[in-house]
Amino acid sequence: MNETTTPHHTHLQRLLDAARNSPPIPTAVVHPVDEESLVGVAAASQAGLITPVLVGPEAKIRAAAEAAAVTLDNCEIIPVQHSHAAAAKAVELVHAGRVAALMKGSLHTDELMRAVVAGLRTERRISHVFAFDVPNYARPLFITDAAINIRPDLDAKRDIVQNAIDLALALGIDTPKVAVLSAVETVNPRIQSTLDAAALGKMADRGQITGGLVDGPLAFDNAVSPTAARIKHIVSPVAGQADILVVPDLESGNMLAKQLEYLGGAEGAGVVLGTRAPIALTSRADDTTSRLASCALAKLMVRHREALLV
């Protein structure tokens, strides 16, 4: 047995349980014209996570619902002609205060994000966070950014780190531990990711990043394994027990996330932050559990923001 083995899906179940403790949030589901999207919407609605507002071509939505044997009795439908118009309309609904979050339906991520970038940007860099339930890791594991920022510079990474910390805090993780990953755990002037990692750690020391412990550079093994950290004589409050893994770029993050899912048996969910409303970003290959968990992430982020305003 691995030193950190836990029952599968324990963390996702705790996430879903926590999200059920408050009323559902009104959520614009963008272009849900396939069976998978509508099954996920129905499950999230029944679980008390969202009050769905379906935005897209009405005939296609109803045809997909019939094929999936999903009832739309409790869903508002806002008809538009195509996916581009659905994304734009969903952004309008956020500005109008009609919805508190978005959920991706059957359209490409870049099409949705073009509308989001144009209409829902804040002072923060927009970024994506994966939340994984990994069978052989004793805590939820967050990976960022593996979906939005291709090759982020130091300024962008600062926001990426802060967005992930804010999410972890919203989920009830006190002082989340952030490991900034590279191929090695020492600063090497020829490896830019080690320089960025060291700078991010110092930025956290100086209050430019708040709410978490940030350390790096750390290689993946000594970020998640106490044994590896001990063997390599790494003294760090983060090494071996990271909550958040900050990857150097999108390519490495995407590969890491998919390896955990397809070879490591991890179950994951994803959310986009740094926007005026969080976005449950699902993949066409996601199962219902992942879609539910993505909605739970968005809901808990909305409720956390509301609490900060009280």
mmCIF file of C-alpha atoms in Angstrom, residues 68-279:
data_model
loop_
_atom_site.group_PDB
_atom_site.id
_atom_site.type_symbol
_atom_site.label_atom_id
_atom_site.label_comp_id
_atom_site.label_asym_id
_atom_site.label_seq_id
_atom_site.Cartn_x
_atom_site.Cartn_y
_atom_site.Cartn_z
ATOM 1 C CA ALA A 68 -31.498 11.143 -23.081
ATOM 2 C CA ALA A 69 -34.896 10.614 -21.402
ATOM 3 C CA VAL A 70 -34.345 13.806 -19.413
ATOM 4 C CA THR A 71 -37.249 16.021 -18.373
ATOM 5 C CA LEU A 72 -36.921 19.775 -18.843
ATOM 6 C CA ASP A 73 -39.911 20.675 -16.678
ATOM 7 C CA ASN A 74 -37.799 22.550 -14.112
ATOM 8 C CA CYS A 75 -35.474 24.199 -16.644
ATOM 9 C CA GLU A 76 -35.787 27.634 -18.168
ATOM 10 C CA ILE A 77 -34.797 27.664 -21.842
ATOM 11 C CA ILE A 78 -33.469 30.823 -23.485
ATOM 12 C CA PRO A 79 -33.513 30.170 -27.234
ATOM 13 C CA VAL A 80 -30.686 31.398 -29.447
ATOM 14 C CA GLN A 81 -29.636 30.275 -32.907
ATOM 15 C CA HIS A 82 -26.181 28.777 -32.389
ATOM 16 C CA SER A 83 -23.325 28.139 -29.960
ATOM 17 C CA HIS A 84 -21.630 31.510 -30.490
ATOM 18 C CA ALA A 85 -24.838 33.320 -29.632
ATOM 19 C CA ALA A 86 -25.343 31.027 -26.623
ATOM 20 C CA ALA A 87 -21.954 31.980 -25.188
ATOM 21 C CA ALA A 88 -22.630 35.683 -25.681
ATOM 22 C CA LYS A 89 -26.101 35.403 -24.142
ATOM 23 C CA ALA A 90 -24.749 33.562 -21.104
ATOM 24 C CA VAL A 91 -22.323 36.430 -20.481
ATOM 25 C CA GLU A 92 -25.235 38.868 -20.705
ATOM 26 C CA LEU A 93 -27.133 36.857 -18.088
ATOM 27 C CA VAL A 94 -24.224 37.236 -15.656
ATOM 28 C CA HIS A 95 -24.176 41.016 -16.151
ATOM 29 C CA ALA A 96 -27.937 41.148 -15.653
ATOM 30 C CA GLY A 97 -27.653 39.248 -12.370
ATOM 31 C CA ARG A 98 -29.793 36.408 -13.729
ATOM 32 C CA VAL A 99 -27.156 33.724 -13.151
ATOM 33 C CA ALA A 100 -24.229 33.325 -10.755
ATOM 34 C CA ALA A 101 -22.208 30.776 -12.745
ATOM 35 C CA LEU A 102 -21.780 29.257 -16.186
ATOM 36 C CA MET A 103 -21.575 25.619 -17.217
ATOM 37 C CA LYS A 104 -20.106 24.456 -20.500
ATOM 38 C CA GLY A 105 -22.388 22.390 -22.698
ATOM 39 C CA SER A 106 -21.662 21.017 -26.160
ATOM 40 C CA LEU A 107 -19.356 23.646 -27.614
ATOM 41 C CA HIS A 108 -15.608 24.040 -27.845
ATOM 42 C CA THR A 109 -13.868 25.556 -24.841
ATOM 43 C CA ASP A 110 -12.174 28.249 -26.925
ATOM 44 C CA GLU A 111 -15.549 29.402 -28.290
ATOM 45 C CA LEU A 112 -16.958 29.777 -24.787
ATOM 46 C CA MET A 113 -13.787 31.431 -23.483
ATOM 47 C CA ARG A 114 -13.749 34.054 -26.240
ATOM 48 C CA ALA A 115 -17.086 35.329 -24.955
ATOM 49 C CA VAL A 116 -15.927 35.064 -21.348
ATOM 50 C CA VAL A 117 -12.687 36.970 -21.979
ATOM 51 C CA ALA A 118 -14.593 39.682 -23.824
ATOM 52 C CA GLY A 119 -17.281 40.088 -21.194
ATOM 53 C CA LEU A 120 -16.395 38.621 -17.804
ATOM 54 C CA ARG A 121 -12.752 39.520 -17.194
ATOM 55 C CA THR A 122 -11.621 40.962 -13.871
ATOM 56 C CA GLU A 123 -8.277 42.413 -12.787
ATOM 57 C CA ARG A 124 -7.080 38.836 -12.368
ATOM 58 C CA ARG A 125 -5.700 36.594 -15.070
ATOM 59 C CA ILE A 126 -8.295 33.965 -16.013
ATOM 60 C CA SER A 127 -7.161 30.445 -15.146
ATOM 61 C CA HIS A 128 -8.414 26.888 -14.809
ATOM 62 C CA VAL A 129 -8.119 24.576 -11.819
ATOM 63 C CA PHE A 130 -8.532 20.798 -11.844
ATOM 64 C CA ALA A 131 -9.653 19.243 -8.551
ATOM 65 C CA PHE A 132 -8.667 15.573 -8.418
ATOM 66 C CA ASP A 133 -9.577 12.725 -6.144
ATOM 67 C CA VAL A 134 -6.495 10.515 -6.505
ATOM 68 C CA PRO A 135 -6.807 6.983 -5.054
ATOM 69 C CA ASN A 136 -3.276 6.969 -3.614
ATOM 70 C CA TYR A 137 -3.186 10.502 -2.205
ATOM 71 C CA ALA A 138 -4.515 11.432 1.201
ATOM 72 C CA ARG A 139 -5.918 14.850 0.276
ATOM 73 C CA PRO A 140 -7.668 16.537 -2.632
ATOM 74 C CA LEU A 141 -5.150 17.492 -5.297
ATOM 75 C CA PHE A 142 -5.522 20.645 -7.376
ATOM 76 C CA ILE A 143 -3.630 21.177 -10.642
ATOM 77 C CA THR A 144 -3.353 24.551 -12.372
ATOM 78 C CA ASP A 145 -3.252 25.680 -15.130
ATOM 79 C CA ALA A 146 -3.830 22.837 -17.566
ATOM 80 C CA ALA A 147 -6.521 24.326 -19.807
ATOM 81 C CA ILE A 148 -6.334 28.105 -20.367
ATOM 82 C CA ASN A 149 -2.861 29.680 -20.182
ATOM 83 C CA ILE A 150 -0.414 28.163 -22.655
ATOM 84 C CA ARG A 151 2.923 29.575 -21.486
ATOM 85 C CA PRO A 152 2.192 31.933 -18.575
ATOM 86 C CA ASP A 153 4.812 34.446 -17.471
ATOM 87 C CA LEU A 154 5.529 35.317 -13.843
ATOM 88 C CA ASP A 155 2.730 37.884 -13.585
ATOM 89 C CA ALA A 156 0.209 35.390 -14.942
ATOM 90 C CA LYS A 157 1.510 32.658 -12.633
ATOM 91 C CA ARG A 158 0.976 34.917 -9.644
ATOM 92 C CA ASP A 159 -2.716 35.167 -10.528
ATOM 93 C CA ILE A 160 -2.905 31.456 -11.346
ATOM 94 C CA VAL A 161 -1.564 30.654 -7.872
ATOM 95 C CA GLN A 162 -3.897 33.124 -6.160
ATOM 96 C CA ASN A 163 -6.957 31.818 -8.007
ATOM 97 C CA ALA A 164 -6.147 28.260 -6.909
ATOM 98 C CA ILE A 165 -5.571 29.306 -3.298
ATOM 99 C CA ASP A 166 -8.897 31.153 -3.274
ATOM 100 C CA LEU A 167 -10.663 28.019 -4.516
ATOM 101 C CA ALA A 168 -9.021 25.842 -1.877
ATOM 102 C CA LEU A 169 -10.053 28.318 0.814
ATOM 103 C CA ALA A 170 -13.620 28.255 -0.536
ATOM 104 C CA LEU A 171 -13.588 24.486 -0.117
ATOM 105 C CA GLY A 172 -12.579 24.792 3.529
ATOM 106 C CA ILE A 173 -8.861 24.017 3.221
ATOM 107 C CA ASP A 174 -7.044 26.196 5.742
ATOM 108 C CA THR A 175 -3.723 27.617 4.492
ATOM 109 C CA PRO A 176 -3.430 25.434 1.374
ATOM 110 C CA LYS A 177 0.060 24.214 0.506
ATOM 111 C CA VAL A 178 1.175 25.184 -2.991
ATOM 112 C CA ALA A 179 3.995 23.371 -4.782
ATOM 113 C CA VAL A 180 5.355 25.177 -7.851
ATOM 114 C CA LEU A 181 6.587 22.370 -10.065
ATOM 115 C CA SER A 182 9.628 21.992 -12.249
ATOM 116 C CA ALA A 183 11.860 19.112 -13.315
ATOM 117 C CA VAL A 184 14.205 19.720 -10.391
ATOM 118 C CA GLU A 185 14.009 21.096 -6.874
ATOM 119 C CA THR A 186 16.901 23.542 -7.104
ATOM 120 C CA VAL A 187 17.074 26.886 -8.877
ATOM 121 C CA ASN A 188 18.740 26.558 -12.271
ATOM 122 C CA PRO A 189 19.168 29.750 -14.355
ATOM 123 C CA ARG A 190 18.795 27.677 -17.521
ATOM 124 C CA ILE A 191 15.336 26.392 -16.491
ATOM 125 C CA GLN A 192 12.882 29.290 -16.425
ATOM 126 C CA SER A 193 10.294 27.396 -14.380
ATOM 127 C CA THR A 194 12.735 27.141 -11.447
ATOM 128 C CA LEU A 195 13.285 30.902 -11.490
ATOM 129 C CA ASP A 196 9.538 31.541 -11.603
ATOM 130 C CA ALA A 197 8.970 29.087 -8.763
ATOM 131 C CA ALA A 198 11.540 30.756 -6.531
ATOM 132 C CA ALA A 199 10.056 34.169 -7.303
ATOM 133 C CA LEU A 200 6.525 32.987 -6.509
ATOM 134 C CA GLY A 201 7.689 31.666 -3.155
ATOM 135 C CA LYS A 202 9.232 35.019 -2.302
ATOM 136 C CA MET A 203 6.121 36.849 -3.521
ATOM 137 C CA ALA A 204 4.107 34.821 -1.019
ATOM 138 C CA ASP A 205 6.600 35.750 1.713
ATOM 139 C CA ARG A 206 6.109 39.432 0.866
ATOM 140 C CA GLY A 207 2.308 39.318 0.777
ATOM 141 C CA GLN A 208 1.931 39.535 -3.011
ATOM 142 C CA ILE A 209 0.233 36.131 -2.804
ATOM 143 C CA THR A 210 -1.964 35.522 0.226
ATOM 144 C CA GLY A 211 -3.819 32.721 1.978
ATOM 145 C CA GLY A 212 -1.464 29.817 1.350
ATOM 146 C CA LEU A 213 2.051 28.463 1.734
ATOM 147 C CA VAL A 214 3.975 28.581 -1.536
ATOM 148 C CA ASP A 215 7.245 26.762 -2.187
ATOM 149 C CA GLY A 216 9.272 25.812 -5.229
ATOM 150 C CA PRO A 217 10.832 24.697 -7.335
ATOM 151 C CA LEU A 218 9.737 21.190 -6.423
ATOM 152 C CA ALA A 219 9.771 18.133 -8.636
ATOM 153 C CA PHE A 220 6.542 16.156 -8.726
ATOM 154 C CA ASP A 221 7.844 13.324 -6.552
ATOM 155 C CA ASN A 222 8.980 15.489 -3.662
ATOM 156 C CA ALA A 223 5.849 17.639 -3.926
ATOM 157 C CA VAL A 224 3.534 14.714 -3.172
ATOM 158 C CA SER A 225 5.724 12.099 -1.437
ATOM 159 C CA PRO A 226 7.096 12.657 2.103
ATOM 160 C CA THR A 227 9.507 9.795 1.494
ATOM 161 C CA ALA A 228 10.945 11.375 -1.656
ATOM 162 C CA ALA A 229 11.273 14.726 0.102
ATOM 163 C CA ARG A 230 13.036 13.132 3.063
ATOM 164 C CA ILE A 231 15.450 11.129 0.879
ATOM 165 C CA LYS A 232 16.375 14.306 -1.013
ATOM 166 C CA HIS A 233 16.797 16.241 2.273
ATOM 167 C CA ILE A 234 14.210 18.866 1.330
ATOM 168 C CA VAL A 235 13.114 20.966 4.280
ATOM 169 C CA SER A 236 9.834 22.589 3.339
ATOM 170 C CA PRO A 237 6.335 23.090 4.791
ATOM 171 C CA VAL A 238 4.932 22.073 1.400
ATOM 172 C CA ALA A 239 7.102 19.166 0.208
ATOM 173 C CA GLY A 240 5.393 15.798 0.447
ATOM 174 C CA GLN A 241 2.002 17.256 1.339
ATOM 175 C CA ALA A 242 1.019 19.659 -1.429
ATOM 176 C CA ASP A 243 -2.620 20.582 -1.915
ATOM 177 C CA ILE A 244 -2.025 22.558 -5.112
ATOM 178 C CA LEU A 245 0.389 21.757 -7.940
ATOM 179 C CA VAL A 246 1.285 24.717 -10.159
ATOM 180 C CA VAL A 247 2.625 23.457 -13.479
ATOM 181 C CA PRO A 248 5.116 25.322 -15.707
ATOM 182 C CA ASP A 249 2.817 25.459 -18.745
ATOM 183 C CA LEU A 250 -0.393 24.110 -20.241
ATOM 184 C CA GLU A 251 1.243 21.180 -21.997
ATOM 185 C CA SER A 252 2.859 19.722 -18.893
ATOM 186 C CA GLY A 253 -0.277 20.364 -16.849
ATOM 187 C CA ASN A 254 -2.580 18.752 -19.386
ATOM 188 C CA MET A 255 -0.389 15.655 -19.606
ATOM 189 C CA LEU A 256 -0.121 15.392 -15.820
ATOM 190 C CA ALA A 257 -3.889 15.703 -15.366
ATOM 191 C CA LYS A 258 -4.699 13.103 -18.011
ATOM 192 C CA GLN A 259 -2.083 10.688 -16.689
ATOM 193 C CA LEU A 260 -3.640 10.886 -13.230
ATOM 194 C CA GLU A 261 -7.084 10.288 -14.712
ATOM 195 C CA TYR A 262 -6.367 7.536 -17.222
ATOM 196 C CA LEU A 263 -3.470 5.697 -15.570
ATOM 197 C CA GLY A 264 -3.832 6.672 -11.917
ATOM 198 C CA GLY A 265 -7.573 6.146 -11.563
ATOM 199 C CA ALA A 266 -8.198 9.737 -10.488
ATOM 200 C CA GLU A 267 -11.617 11.349 -10.774
ATOM 201 C CA GLY A 268 -11.535 15.057 -11.509
ATOM 202 C CA ALA A 269 -13.542 18.208 -11.904
ATOM 203 C CA GLY A 270 -12.667 21.570 -13.398
ATOM 204 C CA VAL A 271 -13.554 25.214 -12.887
ATOM 205 C CA VAL A 272 -12.473 28.489 -14.496
ATOM 206 C CA LEU A 273 -11.685 31.377 -12.130
ATOM 207 C CA GLY A 274 -10.530 34.977 -12.402
ATOM 208 C CA THR A 275 -13.883 35.826 -13.992
ATOM 209 C CA ARG A 276 -16.975 37.654 -12.734
ATOM 210 C CA ALA A 277 -18.699 34.276 -12.441
ATOM 211 C CA PRO A 278 -17.049 30.859 -12.072
ATOM 212 C CA ILE A 279 -17.390 28.452 -14.971
#
